[in-house]
PDB file of C-alpha atoms in Angstrom:
ATOM      1  CA  MET P   1     139.761  44.310  76.300  1.00  0.00           C
ATOM      2  CA  VAL P   2     140.434  48.039  76.068  1.00  0.00           C
ATOM      3  CA  ILE P   3     138.694  50.517  78.062  1.00  0.00           C
ATOM      4  CA  THR P   4     138.804  53.928  77.450  1.00  0.00           C
ATOM      5  CA  ASP P   5     137.699  57.555  78.818  1.00  0.00           C
ATOM      6  CA  VAL P   6     138.610  56.796  82.228  1.00  0.00           C
ATOM      7  CA  GLU P   7     139.015  59.239  84.646  1.00  0.00           C
ATOM      8  CA  ARG P   8     142.163  60.342  85.677  1.00  0.00           C
ATOM      9  CA  SER P   9     141.995  59.803  88.956  1.00  0.00           C
ATOM     10  CA  ASP P  10     140.897  56.546  88.466  1.00  0.00           C
ATOM     11  CA  ILE P  11     144.023  55.050  86.649  1.00  0.00           C
ATOM     12  CA  GLU P  12     146.475  54.811  89.300  1.00  0.00           C
ATOM     13  CA  PHE P  13     143.501  52.594  91.365  1.00  0.00           C
ATOM     14  CA  ILE P  14     142.686  50.389  88.309  1.00  0.00           C
ATOM     15  CA  SER P  15     146.824  49.846  87.167  1.00  0.00           C
ATOM     16  CA  LYS P  16     147.539  49.258  91.046  1.00  0.00           C
ATOM     17  CA  THR P  17     144.418  46.692  90.702  1.00  0.00           C
ATOM     18  CA  ILE P  18     145.233  44.494  87.529  1.00  0.00           C
ATOM     19  CA  GLY P  19     148.913  44.902  87.689  1.00  0.00           C
ATOM     20  CA  CYS P  20     149.309  46.810  84.474  1.00  0.00           C
ATOM     21  CA  LYS P  21     150.725  50.277  83.399  1.00  0.00           C
ATOM     22  CA  PRO P  22     148.678  52.802  81.532  1.00  0.00           C
ATOM     23  CA  VAL P  23     149.384  53.715  78.047  1.00  0.00           C
ATOM     24  CA  ALA P  24     148.924  57.101  76.454  1.00  0.00           C
ATOM     25  CA  HIS P  25     149.678  56.344  72.962  1.00  0.00           C
ATOM     26  CA  ILE P  26     149.514  53.275  70.736  1.00  0.00           C
ATOM     27  CA  ASP P  27     153.161  53.457  70.354  1.00  0.00           C
ATOM     28  CA  SER P  28     153.863  52.945  73.699  1.00  0.00           C
ATOM     29  CA  PHE P  29     151.922  49.821  74.022  1.00  0.00           C
ATOM     30  CA  THR P  30     153.852  46.538  74.443  1.00  0.00           C
ATOM     31  CA  GLU P  31     153.299  43.182  76.602  1.00  0.00           C
ATOM     32  CA  ASP P  32     155.311  44.292  79.218  1.00  0.00           C
ATOM     33  CA  ARG P  33     152.270  46.851  80.150  1.00  0.00           C
ATOM     34  CA  LEU P  34     149.407  44.572  80.505  1.00  0.00           C
ATOM     35  CA  GLY P  35     147.598  43.590  83.338  1.00  0.00           C
ATOM     36  CA  SER P  36     145.466  40.469  84.027  1.00  0.00           C
ATOM     37  CA  ALA P  37     142.179  39.624  85.488  1.00  0.00           C
ATOM     38  CA  LYS P  38     139.673  36.344  85.214  1.00  0.00           C
ATOM     39  CA  LEU P  39     136.994  38.266  84.392  1.00  0.00           C
ATOM     40  CA  VAL P  40     136.019  41.887  82.871  1.00  0.00           C
ATOM     41  CA  GLU P  41     132.447  42.647  82.108  1.00  0.00           C
ATOM     42  CA  GLN P  42     130.075  45.530  81.204  1.00  0.00           C
ATOM     43  CA  VAL P  43     127.133  45.520  83.632  1.00  0.00           C
ATOM     44  CA  SER P  44     124.347  48.039  83.539  1.00  0.00           C
ATOM     45  CA  MET P  45     123.265  49.711  86.448  1.00  0.00           C
ATOM     46  CA  GLY P  46     120.462  52.056  86.053  1.00  0.00           C
ATOM     47  CA  ALA P  47     120.732  54.053  83.212  1.00  0.00           C
ATOM     48  CA  GLY P  48     124.500  53.710  82.661  1.00  0.00           C
ATOM     49  CA  ARG P  49     127.326  51.063  82.788  1.00  0.00           C
ATOM     50  CA  VAL P  50     130.066  49.640  84.855  1.00  0.00           C
ATOM     51  CA  THR P  51     133.221  48.025  83.914  1.00  0.00           C
ATOM     52  CA  LYS P  52     133.411  44.851  86.418  1.00  0.00           C
ATOM     53  CA  VAL P  53     137.106  43.457  86.823  1.00  0.00           C
ATOM     54  CA  THR P  54     137.354  40.337  88.859  1.00  0.00           C
ATOM     55  CA  GLY P  55     139.887  37.655  89.696  1.00  0.00           C
ATOM     56  CA  CYS P  56     142.633  40.130  89.474  1.00  0.00           C
ATOM     57  CA  PRO P  57     146.171  39.519  90.697  1.00  0.00           C
ATOM     58  CA  ASN P  58     145.929  42.229  93.756  1.00  0.00           C
ATOM     59  CA  GLU P  59     142.184  41.249  94.731  1.00  0.00           C
ATOM     60  CA  HIS P  60     142.530  41.767  98.663  1.00  0.00           C
ATOM     61  CA  LYS P  61     144.413  44.851  97.882  1.00  0.00           C
ATOM     62  CA  THR P  62     141.992  47.122  96.712  1.00  0.00           C
ATOM     63  CA  VAL P  63     138.258  47.598  96.473  1.00  0.00           C
ATOM     64  CA  THR P  64     135.647  49.590  95.022  1.00  0.00           C
ATOM     65  CA  VAL P  65     132.551  50.819  96.602  1.00  0.00           C
ATOM     66  CA  LEU P  66     129.496  51.846  94.290  1.00  0.00           C
ATOM     67  CA  VAL P  67     127.170  54.208  95.908  1.00  0.00           C
ATOM     68  CA  ARG P  68     123.437  55.489  94.510  1.00  0.00           C
ATOM     69  CA  GLY P  69     121.246  57.768  95.773  1.00  0.00           C
ATOM     70  CA  SER P  70     118.309  59.932  94.739  1.00  0.00           C
ATOM     71  CA  ASN P  71     120.398  63.464  94.791  1.00  0.00           C
ATOM     72  CA  LYS P  72     124.077  65.038  95.263  1.00  0.00           C
ATOM     73  CA  LEU P  73     123.117  65.881  98.917  1.00  0.00           C
ATOM     74  CA  VAL P  74     122.475  62.016  99.777  1.00  0.00           C
ATOM     75  CA  LEU P  75     125.458  60.915  97.596  1.00  0.00           C
ATOM     76  CA  GLY P  76     127.752  63.845  99.357  1.00  0.00           C
ATOM     77  CA  GLU P  77     126.609  62.156 102.892  1.00  0.00           C
ATOM     78  CA  ALA P  78     127.520  58.841 101.863  1.00  0.00           C
ATOM     79  CA  GLU P  79     130.641  59.385 100.787  1.00  0.00           C
ATOM     80  CA  ARG P  80     131.580  61.167 103.946  1.00  0.00           C
ATOM     81  CA  SER P  81     130.017  58.580 105.834  1.00  0.00           C
ATOM     82  CA  LEU P  82     132.313  55.969 103.898  1.00  0.00           C
ATOM     83  CA  HIS P  83     135.689  58.068 104.129  1.00  0.00           C
ATOM     84  CA  ASP P  84     134.978  57.982 108.121  1.00  0.00           C
ATOM     85  CA  ALA P  85     134.418  54.662 107.958  1.00  0.00           C
ATOM     86  CA  PHE P  86     137.473  53.878 106.058  1.00  0.00           C
ATOM     87  CA  CYS P  87     139.481  56.458 108.240  1.00  0.00           C
ATOM     88  CA  VAL P  88     138.913  54.376 111.303  1.00  0.00           C
ATOM     89  CA  VAL P  89     139.708  51.333 109.712  1.00  0.00           C
ATOM     90  CA  ARG P  90     143.040  52.847 108.346  1.00  0.00           C
ATOM     91  CA  CYS P  91     143.651  53.982 111.923  1.00  0.00           C
ATOM     92  CA  LEU P  92     142.996  50.272 113.242  1.00  0.00           C
ATOM     93  CA  VAL P  93     145.406  48.938 110.354  1.00  0.00           C
ATOM     94  CA  LYS P  94     147.838  51.181 112.018  1.00  0.00           C
ATOM     95  CA  LYS P  95     147.860  51.319 115.329  1.00  0.00           C
ATOM     96  CA  LYS P  96     146.036  48.295 117.048  1.00  0.00           C
ATOM     97  CA  PHE P  97     143.969  49.829 119.548  1.00  0.00           C
ATOM     98  CA  LEU P  98     140.420  51.658 119.952  1.00  0.00           C
ATOM     99  CA  ILE P  99     138.926  54.358 121.970  1.00  0.00           C
ATOM    100  CA  VAL P 100     135.206  54.435 121.454  1.00  0.00           C
ATOM    101  CA  GLY P 101     133.228  57.220 120.972  1.00  0.00           C
ATOM    102  CA  GLY P 102     129.804  58.675 122.240  1.00  0.00           C
ATOM    103  CA  GLY P 103     130.619  59.871 125.415  1.00  0.00           C
ATOM    104  CA  ALA P 104     131.508  56.074 126.171  1.00  0.00           C
ATOM    105  CA  PRO P 105     134.955  57.574 128.129  1.00  0.00           C
ATOM    106  CA  GLU P 106     133.275  60.571 129.785  1.00  0.00           C
ATOM    107  CA  ALA P 107     130.484  57.792 130.913  1.00  0.00           C
ATOM    108  CA  GLU P 108     133.205  55.432 132.160  1.00  0.00           C
ATOM    109  CA  LEU P 109     135.127  57.785 134.071  1.00  0.00           C
ATOM    110  CA  ALA P 110     131.676  59.240 136.054  1.00  0.00           C
ATOM    111  CA  LEU P 111     131.084  55.479 137.192  1.00  0.00           C
ATOM    112  CA  ARG P 112     134.230  54.839 138.557  1.00  0.00           C
ATOM    113  CA  LEU P 113     134.653  58.312 140.288  1.00  0.00           C
ATOM    114  CA  GLU P 114     131.288  57.886 141.502  1.00  0.00           C
ATOM    115  CA  LYS P 115     132.328  53.920 142.848  1.00  0.00           C
ATOM    116  CA  PHE P 116     135.634  55.658 144.423  1.00  0.00           C
ATOM    117  CA  ALA P 117     133.635  58.477 145.845  1.00  0.00           C
ATOM    118  CA  LYS P 118     131.312  55.875 147.626  1.00  0.00           C
ATOM    119  CA  THR P 119     134.392  54.801 149.484  1.00  0.00           C
ATOM    120  CA  LEU P 120     135.669  58.510 151.424  1.00  0.00           C
ATOM    121  CA  PRO P 121     133.694  59.295 154.440  1.00  0.00           C
ATOM    122  CA  GLY P 122     132.015  61.568 155.626  1.00  0.00           C
ATOM    123  CA  GLU P 123     131.700  65.006 153.324  1.00  0.00           C
ATOM    124  CA  ALA P 124     134.819  64.529 151.208  1.00  0.00           C
ATOM    125  CA  GLN P 125     132.748  62.472 148.403  1.00  0.00           C
TER     126      GLN P 125
END
C-alpha cells in the first residue's frame, strides 16, 4: 500500500514504526526501503479517515494517541495534559523513583515535625 500526503512531522515516526525508509521520488524506490506490517487499513473517524497500521515489527516501541474534541481549546488542553503525562513516564523510565505532588511531601514533613515537637519538653515545641 502506498500512503501519500503524510505530514512531514509524521514521516520519522511512521518510518521507525514499520521499519521503512522514506522515498521522495519514484526513482529511489527500492526493496531495501520497504517496511512491513500485518494489517494496514483506512478507518472512518467522524468526518475523516485514519490509516491504521497494526502488527508492526517495532510494535512495542511506538504508539499513537488520537484525541478528538469539540473545539481547539479542548484539544489544546488535552494535548498539554498528555504531554505532561508522557513527561512523567519518560522521567520514571530514566530514573526509577517518584516524588508525589499536590503538596504531599509538605504534608508528610508537617506530620513528622508535629510528632517530633510532641517529644520536646516545655515551650521548646
